[in-house]
CSV table of C-alpha atoms in Angstrom, one decimal:
chain,number,residue,atom,x,y,z
J,1,UNK,CA,184.5,153.9,126.1
J,2,UNK,CA,181.3,152.0,124.3
J,3,UNK,CA,180.7,148.8,124.9
J,4,UNK,CA,180.2,146.6,121.1
J,5,UNK,CA,179.3,142.7,121.8
J,6,UNK,CA,179.5,140.8,118.8
J,7,UNK,CA,176.1,140.0,116.4
J,8,UNK,CA,176.4,136.7,117.2
J,9,UNK,CA,175.6,137.6,120.8
J,10,UNK,CA,173.2,140.4,119.9
J,11,UNK,CA,170.1,140.8,118.1
J,12,UNK,CA,166.7,142.6,118.4
J,13,UNK,CA,165.0,140.6,121.0
J,14,UNK,CA,168.4,141.2,123.0
J,15,UNK,CA,168.7,144.4,122.3
J,16,UNK,CA,164.5,144.7,123.5
J,17,UNK,CA,165.2,143.3,126.8
J,18,UNK,CA,167.9,145.7,127.3
J,19,UNK,CA,166.0,148.3,126.5
J,20,UNK,CA,163.1,147.6,128.8
J,21,UNK,CA,165.1,147.0,131.6
J,22,UNK,CA,165.7,150.7,131.6
J,23,UNK,CA,162.2,151.8,132.5
J,24,UNK,CA,161.0,149.5,135.0
J,25,UNK,CA,157.5,149.8,136.0
J,26,UNK,CA,156.1,153.1,137.0
J,27,UNK,CA,159.6,154.5,135.5
J,28,UNK,CA,160.3,156.3,132.7
J,29,UNK,CA,163.6,155.9,130.9
J,30,UNK,CA,164.7,157.6,127.5
J,31,UNK,CA,167.2,155.9,125.1
J,32,UNK,CA,168.8,157.7,121.8
J,33,UNK,CA,170.0,155.7,118.9
J,34,UNK,CA,172.5,157.9,117.0
J,35,UNK,CA,174.7,157.1,113.9
J,36,UNK,CA,175.5,158.2,110.0
J,37,UNK,CA,173.0,158.2,107.2
J,38,UNK,CA,171.9,154.8,106.3
J,39,UNK,CA,173.8,153.3,109.5
J,40,UNK,CA,170.4,151.9,110.2
J,41,UNK,CA,169.1,153.5,113.5
J,42,UNK,CA,165.5,154.5,112.2
J,43,UNK,CA,164.9,150.9,111.6
J,44,UNK,CA,166.8,149.8,114.7
J,45,UNK,CA,164.6,152.6,116.9
J,46,UNK,CA,161.2,151.7,115.4
J,47,UNK,CA,162.1,147.6,116.0
J,48,UNK,CA,163.4,147.9,119.4
J,49,UNK,CA,160.2,150.2,120.4
J,50,UNK,CA,157.6,147.7,118.7
J,51,UNK,CA,159.5,144.8,120.6
J,52,UNK,CA,159.5,146.9,124.1
J,53,UNK,CA,155.8,146.7,123.6
J,54,UNK,CA,155.3,143.2,122.5
J,55,UNK,CA,157.1,142.3,126.0
J,56,UNK,CA,155.2,144.4,127.8
J,57,UNK,CA,152.2,143.3,126.1
J,58,UNK,CA,150.7,147.0,126.5
J,59,UNK,CA,150.4,149.1,123.5
J,60,UNK,CA,152.0,152.5,124.3
J,61,UNK,CA,154.5,151.1,127.0
J,62,UNK,CA,157.7,152.2,124.4
J,63,UNK,CA,157.4,155.3,121.5
J,64,UNK,CA,159.9,155.6,118.6
J,65,UNK,CA,160.6,159.7,118.8
J,66,UNK,CA,163.3,160.7,115.6
J,67,UNK,CA,165.0,163.6,115.2
J,68,UNK,CA,164.1,164.3,111.3
J,69,UNK,CA,160.3,165.7,112.8
J,70,UNK,CA,162.8,169.3,113.5
J,71,UNK,CA,164.6,169.6,110.2
J,72,UNK,CA,163.5,173.2,109.3
J,73,UNK,CA,161.1,173.8,107.0
J,74,UNK,CA,162.4,173.9,103.3
J,75,UNK,CA,161.5,177.8,103.0
J,76,UNK,CA,163.0,178.4,106.0
J,77,UNK,CA,166.4,176.2,104.2
J,78,UNK,CA,165.6,178.5,100.8
J,79,UNK,CA,166.2,181.8,103.3
J,80,UNK,CA,169.2,180.7,105.3
J,81,UNK,CA,170.8,179.1,101.8
J,82,UNK,CA,170.9,175.6,103.6
J,83,UNK,CA,168.5,173.4,101.8
J,84,UNK,CA,170.9,172.0,98.9
J,85,UNK,CA,172.8,170.3,102.0
J,86,UNK,CA,169.9,169.2,103.8
J,87,UNK,CA,170.3,167.2,106.4
J,88,UNK,CA,173.4,169.0,107.7
J,89,UNK,CA,173.8,169.9,111.2
J,90,UNK,CA,172.7,173.6,110.8
J,91,UNK,CA,169.8,172.4,109.1
J,92,UNK,CA,167.9,171.4,112.2
J,93,UNK,CA,165.8,172.9,115.1
J,94,UNK,CA,168.8,171.5,117.9
J,95,UNK,CA,167.1,174.1,120.3
J,96,UNK,CA,163.7,172.6,120.4
J,97,UNK,CA,165.0,169.1,119.9
J,98,UNK,CA,166.7,169.1,122.8
J,99,UNK,CA,163.6,170.8,124.9
J,100,UNK,CA,161.2,167.9,123.7
J,101,UNK,CA,164.0,165.6,124.8
J,102,UNK,CA,164.1,167.5,128.0
J,103,UNK,CA,160.5,166.8,128.4
J,104,UNK,CA,160.0,163.6,127.3
J,105,UNK,CA,162.7,162.5,130.3
J,106,UNK,CA,160.7,164.7,133.1
J,107,UNK,CA,157.2,165.3,132.0
J,108,UNK,CA,154.8,162.2,133.0
J,109,UNK,CA,151.7,164.3,134.1
J,110,UNK,CA,150.6,165.3,130.3
J,111,UNK,CA,150.9,163.9,126.2
J,112,UNK,CA,154.4,165.0,124.9
J,113,UNK,CA,153.4,165.6,121.1
J,114,UNK,CA,156.4,165.5,118.8
J,115,UNK,CA,156.7,166.1,114.6
J,116,UNK,CA,157.6,163.3,112.2
J,117,UNK,CA,159.0,164.0,108.7
J,118,UNK,CA,156.6,163.2,106.2
J,119,UNK,CA,158.6,162.2,103.2
J,120,UNK,CA,156.5,162.4,100.6
J,121,UNK,CA,156.2,166.6,101.0
J,122,UNK,CA,160.1,166.3,102.4
J,123,UNK,CA,158.7,168.1,105.0
J,124,UNK,CA,158.2,167.8,108.8
J,125,UNK,CA,154.8,167.9,110.5
J,126,UNK,CA,153.5,168.8,113.8
J,127,UNK,CA,152.0,166.8,116.4
J,128,UNK,CA,152.5,164.0,114.4
J,129,UNK,CA,153.6,161.8,117.6
J,130,UNK,CA,151.9,161.0,121.2
J,131,UNK,CA,153.8,160.1,124.5
J,132,UNK,CA,151.4,159.1,126.6
J,133,UNK,CA,152.3,159.5,130.1
J,134,UNK,CA,152.1,155.9,131.3
J,135,UNK,CA,154.7,154.9,128.3
J,136,UNK,CA,158.1,153.7,129.9
J,137,UNK,CA,160.3,154.0,127.2
J,138,UNK,CA,160.9,156.5,124.4
J,139,UNK,CA,163.5,156.2,121.9
J,140,UNK,CA,164.6,158.8,120.1
J,141,UNK,CA,166.9,158.7,116.8
J,142,UNK,CA,169.3,160.6,114.7
J,143,UNK,CA,172.0,161.5,113.6
J,144,UNK,CA,174.2,164.2,116.0
J,145,UNK,CA,172.8,163.2,119.2
J,146,UNK,CA,176.9,162.5,120.4
J,147,UNK,CA,177.6,165.8,119.3
J,148,UNK,CA,179.7,167.8,122.0
J,149,UNK,CA,178.5,171.1,120.9
J,150,UNK,CA,175.6,173.3,122.5
J,151,UNK,CA,172.7,172.6,122.6
J,152,UNK,CA,173.5,168.8,121.3
J,153,UNK,CA,175.5,168.1,124.4
J,154,UNK,CA,173.1,168.6,126.7
J,155,UNK,CA,170.5,165.5,125.6
J,156,UNK,CA,173.0,162.2,126.3
J,157,UNK,CA,172.9,163.7,130.1
J,158,UNK,CA,169.0,162.6,130.1
J,159,UNK,CA,169.4,159.6,128.0
J,160,UNK,CA,169.0,156.1,130.0
J,161,UNK,CA,171.9,154.7,127.6
J,162,UNK,CA,173.2,155.6,124.6
J,163,UNK,CA,173.4,153.7,121.4
J,164,UNK,CA,175.5,154.0,118.5
J,165,UNK,CA,174.4,152.3,115.1
J,166,UNK,CA,178.2,151.9,113.3
J,167,UNK,CA,177.5,150.0,109.2
J,168,UNK,CA,180.2,150.0,107.0
J,169,UNK,CA,180.4,153.4,104.8
J,170,UNK,CA,180.2,151.5,101.1
J,171,UNK,CA,176.7,149.7,102.8
J,172,UNK,CA,175.9,152.7,103.8
J,173,UNK,CA,176.3,154.7,100.8
J,174,UNK,CA,174.8,151.6,99.2
J,175,UNK,CA,171.2,152.2,101.1
J,176,UNK,CA,171.3,156.0,100.8
J,177,UNK,CA,171.2,155.4,96.9
J,178,UNK,CA,168.9,153.1,96.9
J,179,UNK,CA,166.5,155.8,99.1
J,180,UNK,CA,167.2,158.4,97.0
J,181,UNK,CA,166.1,156.8,94.3
J,182,UNK,CA,163.2,156.0,95.7
J,183,UNK,CA,162.3,159.1,96.6
J,184,UNK,CA,162.9,160.9,93.0
J,185,UNK,CA,166.1,161.1,92.3
J,186,UNK,CA,168.3,159.7,89.4
J,187,UNK,CA,170.9,157.8,90.1
J,188,UNK,CA,173.4,159.9,89.5
J,189,UNK,CA,171.7,162.4,91.2
J,190,UNK,CA,171.2,160.2,94.0
J,191,UNK,CA,175.2,158.6,94.1
J,192,UNK,CA,176.3,162.4,94.3
J,193,UNK,CA,174.3,163.4,97.2
J,194,UNK,CA,174.8,160.4,99.5
J,195,UNK,CA,178.3,161.7,98.9
J,196,UNK,CA,178.9,164.8,98.9
J,197,UNK,CA,176.0,166.0,101.8
J,198,UNK,CA,175.1,162.5,103.9
J,199,UNK,CA,179.1,161.7,103.2
J,200,UNK,CA,180.5,165.1,104.7
J,201,UNK,CA,177.7,164.6,107.7
J,202,UNK,CA,178.9,161.3,108.2
J,203,UNK,CA,182.1,162.6,109.2
J,204,UNK,CA,181.0,164.0,111.7
J,205,UNK,CA,179.1,162.0,113.3
J,206,UNK,CA,181.7,158.7,112.9
J,207,UNK,CA,183.1,160.5,115.1
J,208,UNK,CA,180.9,160.5,118.4
J,209,UNK,CA,180.7,156.8,118.4
J,210,UNK,CA,183.1,157.0,121.3
J,211,UNK,CA,180.9,158.7,123.1
J,212,UNK,CA,177.4,156.2,122.6
J,213,UNK,CA,177.3,153.3,125.8
J,214,UNK,CA,176.6,150.5,123.1
J,215,UNK,CA,177.9,150.2,119.3
J,216,UNK,CA,175.5,147.7,117.6
J,217,UNK,CA,176.2,146.8,114.2
J,218,UNK,CA,174.7,148.3,111.4
J,219,UNK,CA,174.0,144.6,109.6
J,220,UNK,CA,171.9,143.2,112.0
J,221,UNK,CA,169.1,141.2,110.8
J,222,UNK,CA,166.5,143.7,111.0
J,223,UNK,CA,168.0,146.6,110.5
J,224,UNK,CA,168.1,148.5,107.0
J,225,UNK,CA,168.2,152.1,106.4
C-alpha cells in the first residue's frame, strides 16, 4: 500500500530531503515519479532534482530524465496508425526506456545519454540529456512506470522509491486544456484530446497508484502540469 502524506506535512523541500536520502555519497539511486497526464509529475520531478542539487551544493548531483523522450516518432506513429492517440501506452518505445532505466541504475563508469521530447517540433531528440557518472540521484518520470505488464514491470525493481502524483480529474483536465491550447490546438480540440485521449490513458494510469511507495498531492505549491 502506498503511504499518503497530507499536503500540510509535505512540501517540495521535504520531498527533496527524502529523495536526497535515497542516495548517500558514493552511491546512486533511481527515483520514479508516475502520474496521469496533467497531474504535475514533470514539474515535481524537475523541481525535486533541482532542489536536491541545491541541497548538495554540487551541480549534477541529481538529474531529471523524462519518459517522454521515448515517444515514437510521428512518422512511425503514422505507419502504425496510432498518431491520433499519441501518448497511449503503445506509442512509446517501452523496451528502450526500460533498458535506459536499467543502465541508469547500474552504470556509473560512463556518461549515460538519454533523449528528451521537444514540444516545439512534437518529436523526441536523441542524446539531449547527459547523466554524469558522479550523479547520485536520477529522477525518472512518466505515465506508465508502475504498469504491471512487460516491459514496464521491469522498472519498479530498479527504483529506490516510486512516487505517484495524484491530482483530481477536473484539475488535470483544466491543466491539459490549457497546455494543448498553448501548443496550438483550438479550445474545442484541446478539450476533446484531454477527454478522449489523455482521459483514456489516465484510466489505466490511475489504477497503478496502489503500487507506489508514496502518493504526492499534485496541487502542492510549485507543482503544475
